[in-house]
Amino acid sequence: QEQLVESGGGVVQPGQSLRLSCVASGFRFSDHNMHWVRQAPGQGPQWLTFTWSDGSRTYYADYVTARFTVVRDNSKNTISLQMDSLRVEDTAVYYCVRDGQQLMPFSLDVWGHGTMVTVSS
Amino acid sequence: QSALTQPPSASGSAGQSVTISCTGTSSDVGGYDLVSWYQQHPGKAPKLIIYEVTKRPSGVPDRFSGSKSGNTASLTVSGLQAEDEADYYCSSFVGRNNWVFGTGTRVTVL
């Protein structure tokens, strides 16, 4: 069963940092490009990042570039999201998502259950 | 990149059809045949139900169908069932390896 499991969420103060992790199982992780997507309470999903399967390149949404950094480790089937200088508006559920690639191009086909990040003073 | 525009709500009786619109611009929806749709039940992660405007992943009922005209994409749910009551989000590739999601539509089965 293809599965993504996120961890690392929690409550932090504005300006602090947090690192989220996602572990993949049930499929060949190194073959797949990956995304991070977040969803603020009561809002729609918001795309954040797209990382190539080999981890060599990551694309960031304008609203998180320079604050968020993705690290991918194919030897451990993991992808991480380092979030610095967190703001109240970063409060959301953060999802790790697999890219559909050749089978379902430009779609996000396998989603983790998400991990909640709350930024509050 | 602004979120794609969807109506906040839509409804239909069981067995009827409902159509949800997703309006963007020529830089996103209109520029690529790469619109996807996601279904989200409360407390759950989104689930892919349509990709490349009209295609359904394996296991998604053919009651779900997608289309596009110009800068507006649409999702139709035919033969509404109770389990179709959920939030629906569109998404489009926007170039430069970026994506954008829609504002979401809550579908109610009357």
Coordinates of N, CA, C and O in Angstrom, one line a residue, chain A residues 35-86:
Chain A
H35 N 5.8 16.8 -3.6 CA 5.3 18.1 -3.3 C 5.1 18.2 -1.8 O 4.9 17.2 -1.1
W36 N 5.1 19.5 -1.3 CA 4.5 19.8 0.0 C 3.4 20.8 -0.3 O 3.5 21.7 -1.1
V37 N 2.3 20.6 0.4 CA 1.1 21.4 0.3 C 0.6 21.7 1.7 O 0.7 20.8 2.6
R38 N 0.1 22.8 1.9 CA -0.5 23.1 3.2 C -2.0 23.6 3.1 O -2.4 24.0 2.0
Q39 N -2.7 23.5 4.2 CA -4.1 23.9 4.2 C -4.4 24.5 5.6 O -4.4 23.8 6.6
A40 N -4.6 25.8 5.5 CA -5.0 26.6 6.7 C -6.4 26.2 7.1 O -7.2 25.8 6.3
P41 N -6.7 26.3 8.4 CA -8.0 26.0 8.9 C -9.1 26.7 8.1 O -9.1 27.9 7.9
G42 N -10.1 25.9 7.6 CA -11.2 26.4 6.8 C -10.9 26.9 5.4 O -11.7 27.5 4.8
Q43 N -9.6 26.7 5.0 CA -9.2 27.2 3.7 C -8.9 26.1 2.7 O -8.9 24.9 3.1
G44 N -8.7 26.4 1.5 CA -8.3 25.4 0.5 C -6.8 25.1 0.6 O -6.1 25.8 1.2
P45 N -6.4 24.0 -0.1 CA -5.0 23.7 -0.1 C -4.2 24.8 -0.8 O -4.7 25.5 -1.6
Q46 N -2.9 24.9 -0.4 CA -2.0 25.9 -1.0 C -0.7 25.1 -1.3 O 0.0 24.6 -0.4
W47 N -0.4 25.1 -2.6 CA 0.9 24.5 -3.0 C 2.1 25.2 -2.5 O 2.1 26.4 -2.5
L48 N 3.1 24.4 -2.1 CA 4.3 25.1 -1.5 C 5.6 24.8 -2.3 O 6.3 25.7 -2.6
T49 N 5.8 23.5 -2.5 CA 7.1 23.1 -3.1 C 7.0 21.9 -4.0 O 6.1 21.1 -3.9
F50 N 7.9 21.8 -5.0 CA 8.0 20.6 -5.9 C 9.4 20.2 -6.0 O 10.3 21.0 -6.3
T51 N 9.7 18.9 -5.7 CA 11.1 18.5 -5.7 C 11.3 17.3 -6.7 O 10.5 16.4 -6.7
W52 N 12.3 17.4 -7.4 CA 12.6 16.3 -8.4 C 12.9 15.0 -7.7 O 13.4 15.0 -6.5
S53 N 12.8 13.9 -8.4 CA 12.9 12.6 -7.8 C 14.3 12.4 -7.2 O 14.5 11.7 -6.2
D54 N 15.4 13.0 -7.8 CA 16.7 12.8 -7.3 C 17.1 13.8 -6.3 O 18.2 13.8 -5.8
G55 N 16.2 14.7 -6.0 CA 16.4 15.7 -5.0 C 17.3 16.9 -5.4 O 17.7 17.7 -4.6
S56 N 17.7 16.9 -6.7 CA 18.7 17.9 -7.1 C 18.1 19.3 -7.3 O 18.8 20.3 -7.4
R57 N 16.7 19.3 -7.4 CA 16.1 20.6 -7.7 C 14.8 20.7 -6.9 O 14.0 19.8 -7.0
T58 N 14.6 21.9 -6.3 CA 13.3 22.1 -5.7 C 12.8 23.5 -6.1 O 13.5 24.4 -6.2
Y59 N 11.5 23.6 -6.4 CA 10.8 24.8 -6.8 C 9.9 25.2 -5.6 O 9.2 24.4 -5.1
Y60 N 9.9 26.5 -5.3 CA 9.2 27.0 -4.2 C 8.1 28.0 -4.6 O 8.4 28.9 -5.5
A61 N 7.0 28.1 -3.9 CA 6.0 29.1 -4.2 C 6.7 30.4 -3.7 O 7.4 30.4 -2.7
D62 N 6.3 31.5 -4.3 CA 6.9 32.8 -3.9 C 6.7 33.2 -2.5 O 7.6 33.8 -1.9
Y63 N 5.6 32.7 -1.9 CA 5.3 33.1 -0.5 C 6.1 32.3 0.5 O 6.0 32.6 1.7
V64 N 6.9 31.4 0.1 CA 7.7 30.6 1.1 C 9.2 30.6 0.7 O 10.0 30.1 1.5
T65 N 9.5 31.0 -0.5 CA 10.9 30.9 -0.9 C 11.7 31.8 0.1 O 11.3 32.8 0.6
A66 N 12.9 31.3 0.4 CA 13.9 31.9 1.3 C 13.6 31.6 2.8 O 14.4 31.9 3.6
R67 N 12.4 31.2 3.1 CA 12.1 30.8 4.5 C 12.0 29.3 4.6 O 12.3 28.7 5.7
F68 N 11.5 28.6 3.6 CA 11.3 27.1 3.6 C 12.4 26.5 2.8 O 12.7 26.9 1.7
T69 N 12.9 25.3 3.2 CA 13.9 24.6 2.5 C 13.5 23.1 2.5 O 13.2 22.5 3.6
V70 N 13.6 22.4 1.3 CA 13.3 21.0 1.2 C 14.6 20.2 1.2 O 15.5 20.6 0.4
V71 N 14.6 19.1 1.9 CA 15.8 18.2 1.9 C 15.2 16.8 1.6 O 14.3 16.4 2.3
R72 N 15.8 16.2 0.6 CA 15.3 14.8 0.3 C 16.4 13.8 0.5 O 17.6 14.1 0.1
D73 N 16.1 12.7 1.0 CA 17.1 11.6 1.3 C 16.5 10.3 0.7 O 15.7 9.6 1.4
N74 N 16.8 9.9 -0.5 CA 16.2 8.7 -1.1 C 16.7 7.4 -0.4 O 16.0 6.4 -0.5
S75 N 17.9 7.5 0.3 CA 18.4 6.3 1.0 C 17.5 5.9 2.1 O 17.4 4.8 2.6
K76 N 16.7 6.9 2.7 CA 15.8 6.7 3.8 C 14.4 6.9 3.4 O 13.5 7.0 4.3
N77 N 14.1 7.1 2.2 CA 12.7 7.3 1.7 C 12.1 8.5 2.4 O 10.9 8.4 2.7
T78 N 12.8 9.5 2.6 CA 12.3 10.6 3.3 C 12.4 12.0 2.6 O 13.4 12.1 1.8
I79 N 11.5 12.9 2.9 CA 11.6 14.2 2.4 C 11.2 15.1 3.6 O 10.3 14.8 4.3
S80 N 12.0 16.2 3.7 CA 11.8 17.1 4.9 C 11.5 18.5 4.4 O 12.0 18.9 3.4
L81 N 10.8 19.2 5.3 CA 10.5 20.6 5.0 C 11.0 21.4 6.2 O 10.4 21.3 7.3
Q82 N 12.1 22.2 6.0 CA 12.6 23.0 7.1 C 12.0 24.4 6.9 O 12.1 25.0 5.9
M83 N 11.3 24.8 8.0 CA 10.6 26.1 8.0 C 11.2 27.0 9.0 O 11.2 26.7 10.2
D84 N 11.7 28.1 8.5 CA 12.3 29.1 9.4 C 11.5 30.4 9.4 O 10.6 30.6 8.5
S85 N 11.8 31.2 10.4 CA 11.1 32.5 10.5 C 9.6 32.4 10.4 O 8.9 33.1 9.6
L86 N 9.0 31.5 11.1 CA 7.6 31.1 11.0 C 6.7 32.3 11.4 O 7.1 33.1 12.3

